[in-house]
Amino acid sequence: MPGPADAPATAPAPGAPHEEHLRDAPYLRVARGDVARGLRPQRTPVWFMRQAGRSLPEYRAVREGTTMLQSCRNPELVAEITLQPVRRYGVDAAIFYSDIVVPLEAAGVGVEIVAGTGPVIAEPVRTRADLERVPELTPDRLEHVTEAVRLSVQQLRATGTPLIGFAGAPFTLASYLVEGGPSRDLLRTKALMHADPQLWHDLAARLAQITGAFLRAQVLAGASAVQLFDSWVGSLSLADYERHVVPHSAAALRAVADLGVPRTHFGTGTGELLGAMAAVDGGVDVLGVDFRVPLDVGAARGRAGAGRPVAVQGNLDPALLSAPWQVLRGEVRRVLAAGERAGAGHVFNLGHGVPPSADPGVLARVVDEVHAWRGAEGDVPDGDARDGGE
Ligand code: CP3
């Protein structure tokens, strides 16, 4: 599948020499479908959405005096923050430190992340004239991203940890552009979709170009996998999702289809949509499942949608991180057992991002618990994986 016309034509082949040291990385083995082929990784891989962020004191320290978007324009700082959770927890993947609004800003859309509010769009997009003010995203506007990915990958090399690139999906990005900021019910977005389907499709197609260019830049600079975040797509019916969203999410993922990296697709509240999400662009490699649906049920829906087995990622409820350890550990093991029953590979994660209030010590224990796990039939250690239990 050819990439965007203005992107470099050559790409690192899958398993290219620069990836040799990552050949056995558990995250990549699961994401590439090894488990479905009968090969188990040495352990269940684990990483956390928003693992680099406000829950870490070292993050708060390096961010002092800079806004989120300023920090994203500083490649050295981005690499430092990307590495922080890898150093602290020994997670099996790093996620590129950035935000879903970064590619919009890079394209030239006026956007700010206002602390305590969220993304605020200077001029919301509700008419065709508004859409004409949303430019395409060309690779020359992503040089700071390319440089930050290169630095991150270089520094991750010694740890044998792959980097996941990501982007917000066209629907979730459109919801911010149309609403002008965060919204509980997305009324304007859904009204636009139905009242002027052509304008909706043109807006979503423009956002798919922006998202695709952002993903492609990250992979060409060395990211080993990608995740498409459609955080709010669970607010749609299956019919609306298939008609108004799938073609655009598919176009975004197609921008990296020729690069041979595994692709994860995630949203929240997506129980009814999981089959369709798994099937996007001929089938994704990993289906992100939030905490509302057990992983084995999610995997069955994904398999039915994609027409082949799909690995799953998830799905501990982030709220459990503040429960007593005995309770939390029981839930971690329940998620691990469901992930095993899912049958085609499991990447342990939360059902959504790490809350800023999460205790890093608790996340460290979760990582150790996942890494110590040897299967529902295996030798589950009864004591505490990190420091002897309580
Ligand atoms: O796992 C990841 O890190 C993936 C990347 C990612 C981030 N944010 C990183 C981030 C993704 C997919 C998002 C999504 C996002 N960002 C949404 C969609 C809804 C969701 O939660 O999925 C929204 C609305 C945003 C905008 C945003 N970014 C807000 C409101 C904030 C907090 C600003 C503040 O300080 O009050 C951010 C900051 C942000 N995004 C951080 C990171 C790692 C900084 C640290 C943190 O919030 O913990």
Coordinates of C-alpha atoms and ligand atoms in Angstrom, one line a residue:
M1 CA 0.0 0.0 0.0
P2 CA 1.6 3.3 -1.0
G3 CA 2.1 6.0 1.6
P4 CA 1.2 9.6 1.3
A5 CA 2.7 11.1 -1.9
D6 CA 4.9 13.6 0.1
A7 CA 6.3 11.0 2.5
P8 CA 9.7 9.3 1.9
A9 CA 9.1 6.2 -0.3
T10 CA 11.5 4.0 1.5
A11 CA 10.8 2.5 4.9
P12 CA 12.6 0.2 7.3
A13 CA 11.5 -3.3 6.4
P14 CA 10.0 -5.3 9.2
G15 CA 12.7 -6.9 11.2
A16 CA 15.3 -4.5 9.6
P17 CA 18.8 -4.5 11.3
H18 CA 17.9 -1.5 13.5
E19 CA 15.3 -3.7 15.1
E20 CA 17.4 -6.8 15.6
H21 CA 17.8 -6.1 19.3
L22 CA 14.0 -6.0 19.6
R23 CA 13.3 -9.3 18.0
D24 CA 12.3 -11.1 21.2
A25 CA 10.8 -8.0 22.9
P26 CA 7.6 -9.5 24.6
Y27 CA 5.5 -6.5 23.6
L28 CA 6.4 -6.9 19.9
R29 CA 6.0 -10.7 19.9
V30 CA 2.5 -10.4 21.2
A31 CA 1.6 -7.4 19.0
R32 CA 2.9 -9.2 15.9
G33 CA 0.6 -12.2 16.5
D34 CA 3.2 -14.7 17.7
V35 CA 0.7 -16.1 20.3
A36 CA -1.9 -16.8 17.6
R37 CA 0.9 -18.8 15.8
G38 CA 1.5 -20.9 18.9
L39 CA 4.5 -19.1 20.3
R40 CA 4.4 -17.7 23.8
P41 CA 6.6 -14.7 24.8
Q42 CA 8.7 -15.2 27.9
R43 CA 6.2 -13.2 29.9
T44 CA 3.0 -11.2 29.5
P45 CA 4.1 -7.7 28.4
V46 CA 2.8 -4.7 30.3
W47 CA 2.7 -0.9 29.7
F48 CA 0.3 1.8 30.8
M49 CA -1.5 4.4 28.8
R50 CA -0.3 7.8 30.1
Q51 CA 2.5 6.1 32.0
A52 CA 4.7 9.2 31.3
G53 CA 2.7 11.9 33.0
R54 CA 1.5 13.6 36.1
S55 CA 1.6 10.6 38.4
L56 CA 5.4 10.6 38.3
P57 CA 7.3 13.1 40.6
E58 CA 10.2 13.1 38.1
Y59 CA 7.8 14.1 35.4
R60 CA 6.4 17.0 37.5
A61 CA 10.0 18.1 38.2
V62 CA 11.1 18.3 34.6
R63 CA 7.8 19.9 33.4
E64 CA 8.1 22.8 35.9
G65 CA 7.7 26.1 34.2
T66 CA 6.8 24.8 30.8
T67 CA 3.3 24.2 29.3
M68 CA 2.4 20.7 27.9
L69 CA 2.7 21.9 24.3
Q70 CA 6.0 23.7 24.9
S71 CA 7.4 20.5 26.4
C72 CA 6.4 18.6 23.3
R73 CA 8.4 21.0 21.1
N74 CA 11.6 20.1 23.0
P75 CA 13.1 16.9 21.7
E76 CA 15.6 16.3 24.6
L77 CA 12.8 16.8 27.1
V78 CA 10.4 14.6 25.2
A79 CA 13.0 11.8 25.1
E80 CA 13.7 12.2 28.9
I81 CA 9.9 12.0 29.7
T82 CA 9.4 9.1 27.3
L83 CA 12.1 7.1 29.2
Q84 CA 11.0 8.0 32.7
P85 CA 8.5 5.1 33.2
V86 CA 10.8 2.6 31.5
R87 CA 13.5 3.4 34.0
R88 CA 11.2 3.4 37.0
Y89 CA 9.0 0.4 36.2
G90 CA 10.7 -1.7 33.6
V91 CA 7.6 -1.7 31.4
D92 CA 7.8 -3.6 28.2
A93 CA 7.1 -0.6 25.9
A94 CA 7.6 3.1 25.9
I95 CA 4.9 5.4 24.6
F96 CA 6.1 8.5 22.8
Y97 CA 5.4 11.5 25.0
S98 CA 3.1 13.8 23.1
D99 CA -0.6 14.5 22.9
I100 CA -3.5 14.0 20.5
V101 CA -3.6 17.8 19.8
V102 CA 0.1 18.0 18.9
P103 CA -0.4 17.2 15.1
L104 CA -3.2 19.7 14.9
E105 CA -0.9 22.4 16.3
A106 CA 1.9 21.3 14.0
A107 CA -0.5 21.6 11.0
G108 CA -1.3 25.2 12.1
V109 CA -4.6 24.9 14.1
G110 CA -4.8 27.3 17.0
V111 CA -5.0 25.0 20.1
E112 CA -4.0 25.2 23.7
I113 CA -4.2 22.6 26.5
V114 CA -5.6 24.6 29.4
A115 CA -4.8 23.0 32.8
G116 CA -8.0 21.8 34.5
T117 CA -10.1 22.2 31.3
G118 CA -8.4 20.3 28.5
P119 CA -7.8 21.2 24.8
V120 CA -9.3 24.6 23.8
I121 CA -9.6 25.3 20.1
A122 CA -9.2 29.0 19.2
E123 CA -11.7 28.9 16.3
P124 CA -14.0 25.9 16.3
V125 CA -14.7 24.1 13.0
R126 CA -18.4 24.1 12.1
T127 CA -18.7 25.3 8.5
R128 CA -17.0 24.7 5.2
A129 CA -15.2 28.0 5.5
D130 CA -13.9 26.8 8.9
L131 CA -12.7 23.6 7.4
E132 CA -10.7 25.5 4.9
R133 CA -8.6 26.9 7.7
V134 CA -7.4 23.4 8.7
P135 CA -4.3 22.8 6.7
E136 CA -2.8 19.4 5.7
L137 CA 0.1 18.2 7.7
T138 CA 3.4 18.0 5.8
P139 CA 6.5 16.2 7.0
D140 CA 8.5 19.4 7.2
R141 CA 6.3 20.6 10.0
L142 CA 7.1 17.5 12.1
E143 CA 10.9 17.9 12.4
H144 CA 10.7 18.3 16.1
V145 CA 8.7 15.1 16.4
T146 CA 11.1 13.2 14.2
E147 CA 14.0 14.4 16.2
A148 CA 12.3 13.5 19.5
V149 CA 11.5 10.0 18.3
R150 CA 15.1 9.4 17.1
L151 CA 16.4 10.5 20.5
S152 CA 13.9 8.4 22.4
V153 CA 14.7 5.3 20.3
Q154 CA 18.4 5.8 20.7
Q155 CA 18.1 6.1 24.5
L156 CA 15.8 3.1 24.7
R157 CA 18.2 0.9 22.8
A158 CA 20.2 -0.1 25.9
T159 CA 17.0 -1.2 27.6
G160 CA 15.7 -3.4 24.7
T161 CA 12.4 -1.6 24.9
P162 CA 10.4 -0.8 21.8
L163 CA 8.7 2.6 21.3
I164 CA 5.0 2.9 20.5
G165 CA 4.0 5.8 18.3
F166 CA 0.4 7.1 18.5
A167 CA -2.2 9.5 17.3
G168 CA -5.7 10.5 18.1
A169 CA -8.2 9.1 15.6
P170 CA -10.2 11.4 13.2
F171 CA -13.4 11.1 15.2
T172 CA -11.9 12.1 18.6
L173 CA -9.9 14.9 17.0
A174 CA -13.0 16.2 15.2
S175 CA -15.0 16.2 18.4
Y176 CA -12.5 18.7 19.9
L177 CA -12.4 20.8 16.7
V178 CA -16.2 21.0 16.4
E179 CA -17.1 21.4 20.1
G180 CA -14.2 23.9 20.6
G181 CA -13.1 22.0 23.7
P182 CA -14.0 19.0 25.9
S183 CA -17.7 18.0 25.9
R184 CA -19.6 15.4 27.7
D185 CA -22.2 14.5 25.1
L186 CA -20.6 15.7 21.8
L187 CA -24.0 17.1 20.6
R188 CA -22.6 19.5 18.0
T189 CA -20.3 16.8 16.6
K190 CA -23.0 14.3 16.2
A191 CA -25.5 16.9 14.8
L192 CA -22.9 18.0 12.2
M193 CA -22.3 14.4 11.1
H194 CA -26.0 13.9 10.4
A195 CA -27.0 17.4 9.2
D196 CA -24.1 17.8 6.7
P197 CA -22.6 14.4 6.0
Q198 CA -20.5 15.8 3.2
L199 CA -18.9 18.4 5.4
W200 CA -18.4 15.8 8.1
H201 CA -16.6 13.4 5.7
D202 CA -14.4 16.2 4.3
L203 CA -13.4 17.2 7.9
A204 CA -12.7 13.6 8.9
A205 CA -10.7 13.0 5.8
R206 CA -8.6 16.0 6.5
L207 CA -8.0 14.8 10.0
A208 CA -7.2 11.3 8.7
Q209 CA -4.4 12.9 6.6
I210 CA -3.1 14.8 9.7
T211 CA -3.2 11.6 11.9
G212 CA -1.7 9.4 9.2
A213 CA 1.2 11.9 8.6
F214 CA 1.9 12.0 12.4
L215 CA 1.9 8.2 12.7
R216 CA 4.1 7.8 9.6
A217 CA 6.7 10.3 10.8
Q218 CA 7.0 8.5 14.1
V219 CA 7.5 5.1 12.4
L220 CA 9.9 6.4 9.9
A221 CA 11.9 7.9 12.8
G222 CA 12.1 4.5 14.6
A223 CA 8.9 3.8 16.4
S224 CA 8.2 0.0 16.4
A225 CA 4.4 0.0 16.7
V226 CA 1.5 2.4 16.6
Q227 CA -1.7 2.9 18.6
L228 CA -4.7 4.8 17.3
F229 CA -6.6 6.4 20.2
D230 CA -10.3 7.0 19.5
S231 CA -11.0 7.9 23.1
W232 CA -14.6 9.1 22.7
V233 CA -15.9 6.9 19.8
G234 CA -18.0 4.9 22.3
S235 CA -20.5 7.7 22.1
L236 CA -21.7 6.5 18.7
S237 CA -24.0 3.7 17.6
L238 CA -22.5 0.9 15.5
A239 CA -24.3 2.1 12.4
D240 CA -23.0 5.6 12.8
Y241 CA -19.5 4.3 13.6
E242 CA -19.4 2.2 10.4
R243 CA -20.8 4.8 8.1
H244 CA -19.2 8.0 9.4
V245 CA -16.0 6.9 11.2
V246 CA -14.5 3.6 9.9
P247 CA -13.4 4.9 6.5
H248 CA -11.4 7.7 8.1
S249 CA -9.8 5.6 10.8
A250 CA -8.9 3.1 8.1
A251 CA -7.3 5.9 6.0
A252 CA -5.2 7.0 9.1
L253 CA -4.0 3.5 9.8
R254 CA -3.4 2.8 6.1
A255 CA -0.7 5.6 6.2
V256 CA 1.6 3.1 8.0
A257 CA 0.3 -0.1 6.5
D258 CA 3.4 -0.5 4.2
L259 CA 5.8 0.0 7.1
G260 CA 5.2 -3.4 8.7
V261 CA 4.6 -2.2 12.3
P262 CA 1.8 -3.7 14.5
R263 CA -1.2 -1.5 14.8
T264 CA -3.4 -1.2 18.0
H265 CA -6.8 0.4 18.0
F266 CA -8.3 1.7 21.2
G267 CA -11.3 3.6 22.5
T268 CA -13.5 3.7 25.6
G269 CA -17.1 2.5 26.0
T270 CA -16.7 0.5 22.8
G271 CA -18.4 -2.8 23.7
E272 CA -20.7 -2.6 20.7
L273 CA -18.0 -1.4 18.3
L274 CA -15.2 -3.9 19.1
G275 CA -15.8 -6.1 16.0
A276 CA -15.8 -3.1 13.7
M277 CA -12.8 -1.6 15.4
A278 CA -10.8 -4.8 14.9
A279 CA -11.7 -5.0 11.2
V280 CA -10.5 -1.5 10.3
D281 CA -8.2 -1.4 7.2
G282 CA -8.3 -5.1 6.7
G283 CA -7.8 -5.9 10.4
V284 CA -5.6 -4.4 13.2
D285 CA -3.1 -6.5 15.1
V286 CA -4.1 -5.5 18.7
L287 CA -7.5 -4.5 20.0
G288 CA -7.6 -2.2 23.0
V289 CA -10.4 -3.1 25.4
D290 CA -11.5 -0.8 28.2
F291 CA -12.5 -2.1 31.6
R292 CA -16.2 -2.6 30.8
V293 CA -15.8 -5.7 28.7
P294 CA -13.8 -8.8 29.8
L295 CA -10.8 -9.4 27.6
D296 CA -11.9 -12.9 26.4
V297 CA -15.3 -11.4 25.4
G298 CA -13.5 -8.5 23.6
A299 CA -11.2 -11.0 21.8
A300 CA -14.2 -13.0 20.6
R301 CA -15.8 -9.8 19.2
G302 CA -12.5 -8.8 17.6
R303 CA -12.1 -12.2 16.0
A304 CA -15.6 -12.2 14.6
G305 CA -15.1 -8.7 13.2
A306 CA -11.6 -9.2 11.7
G307 CA -12.2 -12.7 10.6
R308 CA -9.0 -13.9 12.3
P309 CA -7.6 -14.0 15.8
V310 CA -6.6 -10.6 17.2
A311 CA -4.4 -9.9 20.3
V312 CA -6.0 -7.9 23.0
Q313 CA -4.7 -5.1 25.2
G314 CA -6.1 -4.0 28.6
N315 CA -8.0 -3.7 30.9
L316 CA -7.6 -3.1 34.6
D317 CA -10.0 -0.4 35.8
P318 CA -7.7 2.5 36.7
A319 CA -9.9 3.1 39.8
L320 CA -8.6 -0.2 41.2
L321 CA -5.1 1.4 41.6
S322 CA -6.3 3.0 44.8
A323 CA -7.8 -0.2 46.3
P324 CA -5.9 -2.2 49.0
W325 CA -3.2 -4.3 47.4
Q326 CA -4.9 -7.6 48.1
V327 CA -8.0 -6.4 46.2
L328 CA -5.9 -4.9 43.4
R329 CA -3.8 -8.1 43.1
G330 CA -6.9 -10.2 42.7
E331 CA -8.1 -7.9 39.9
V332 CA -4.7 -8.0 38.2
R333 CA -4.8 -11.8 38.2
R334 CA -8.4 -11.9 37.0
V335 CA -7.4 -9.7 34.0
L336 CA -4.4 -11.9 33.3
A337 CA -6.5 -15.0 33.4
A338 CA -9.1 -13.4 31.0
G339 CA -6.2 -12.3 28.7
E340 CA -5.0 -15.9 28.6
R341 CA -8.4 -17.2 27.8
A342 CA -8.6 -14.6 25.0
G343 CA -6.2 -17.0 23.3
A344 CA -4.3 -14.9 20.7
G345 CA -2.1 -12.8 23.0
H346 CA -2.5 -10.3 25.7
V347 CA -0.7 -7.0 26.4
F348 CA -1.5 -6.0 30.0
N349 CA -2.6 -2.4 30.4
L350 CA -5.2 -0.3 32.1
G351 CA -8.7 0.2 30.6
H352 CA -7.8 3.9 30.2
G353 CA -5.0 6.2 31.2
V354 CA -3.1 6.3 34.5
P355 CA -4.9 8.8 36.7
P356 CA -2.7 11.7 37.8
S357 CA -3.3 10.7 41.5
A358 CA -2.0 7.2 41.0
D359 CA 0.8 6.0 43.3
P360 CA 3.9 5.1 41.3
G361 CA 4.7 2.5 44.0
V362 CA 1.4 0.7 43.2
L363 CA 2.1 0.7 39.5
A364 CA 5.5 -0.8 40.1
R365 CA 3.9 -3.6 42.1
V366 CA 1.4 -4.2 39.2
V367 CA 4.3 -4.5 36.7
D368 CA 6.0 -7.0 38.9
E369 CA 2.8 -9.0 39.5
V370 CA 2.3 -9.2 35.7
H371 CA 5.9 -10.2 35.1
A372 CA 5.8 -12.9 37.8
W373 CA 2.6 -14.5 36.4
R374 CA 3.0 -17.9 34.7
G375 CA -0.5 -18.6 33.5
A376 CA -3.7 -19.6 35.3
E377 CA -2.4 -23.2 35.5
G378 CA 1.1 -22.1 36.3
D379 CA 2.9 -21.5 39.5
V380 CA 1.4 -18.2 40.7
P381 CA 3.6 -16.9 43.5
D382 CA 1.5 -16.4 46.6
G383 CA 3.8 -13.8 48.1
D384 CA 4.2 -10.2 46.9
A385 CA 6.2 -9.9 43.7
R386 CA 8.1 -6.7 44.8
D387 CA 8.6 -6.6 48.5
G388 CA 7.3 -9.7 50.3
G389 CA 3.6 -8.9 50.7
E390 CA 1.7 -7.5 53.6
Ligands
CP3_1 O1 -0.5 6.9 26.7 C1 -0.2 8.0 26.3 O2 0.6 8.8 26.9 C2 -0.8 8.3 25.0 C3 -0.8 9.7 24.6 C4 -1.9 10.5 25.0 C5 -1.8 11.6 25.9 N1 -3.0 12.2 26.0 C6 -0.6 12.0 26.6 C7 -0.6 13.1 27.5 C8 -3.2 10.5 24.6 C9 -3.9 9.5 23.6 C10 -3.9 11.5 25.2 C11 -5.4 11.8 25.0 C12 -5.9 13.1 25.3 N2 -5.2 14.2 25.6 C13 -7.3 13.4 25.3 C14 -8.4 12.4 24.9 C15 -9.1 11.8 26.0 C16 -8.3 10.6 26.7 O3 -8.1 10.8 27.9 O4 -8.0 9.6 26.0 C17 -7.4 14.7 25.7 C18 -8.7 15.4 26.0 C19 -6.1 15.2 25.9 C20 -5.7 16.6 26.3 C21 -4.9 16.7 27.4 N3 -3.6 16.3 27.4 C22 -5.2 17.1 28.8 C23 -6.5 17.6 29.2 C24 -4.0 17.0 29.5 C25 -3.8 17.4 30.9 C26 -3.4 18.9 31.0 C27 -3.2 19.3 32.4 O5 -2.1 19.3 32.9 O6 -4.2 19.7 33.1 C28 -3.0 16.6 28.6 C29 -1.6 16.3 29.0 C30 -1.1 15.0 28.6 N4 -1.4 14.2 27.5 C31 0.0 14.4 29.2 C32 0.3 13.2 28.6 C33 1.3 12.2 28.9 C34 0.7 15.1 30.4 C35 0.7 14.5 31.7 C36 -0.6 14.0 32.2 O7 -1.7 14.5 31.9 O8 -0.5 13.0 33.0

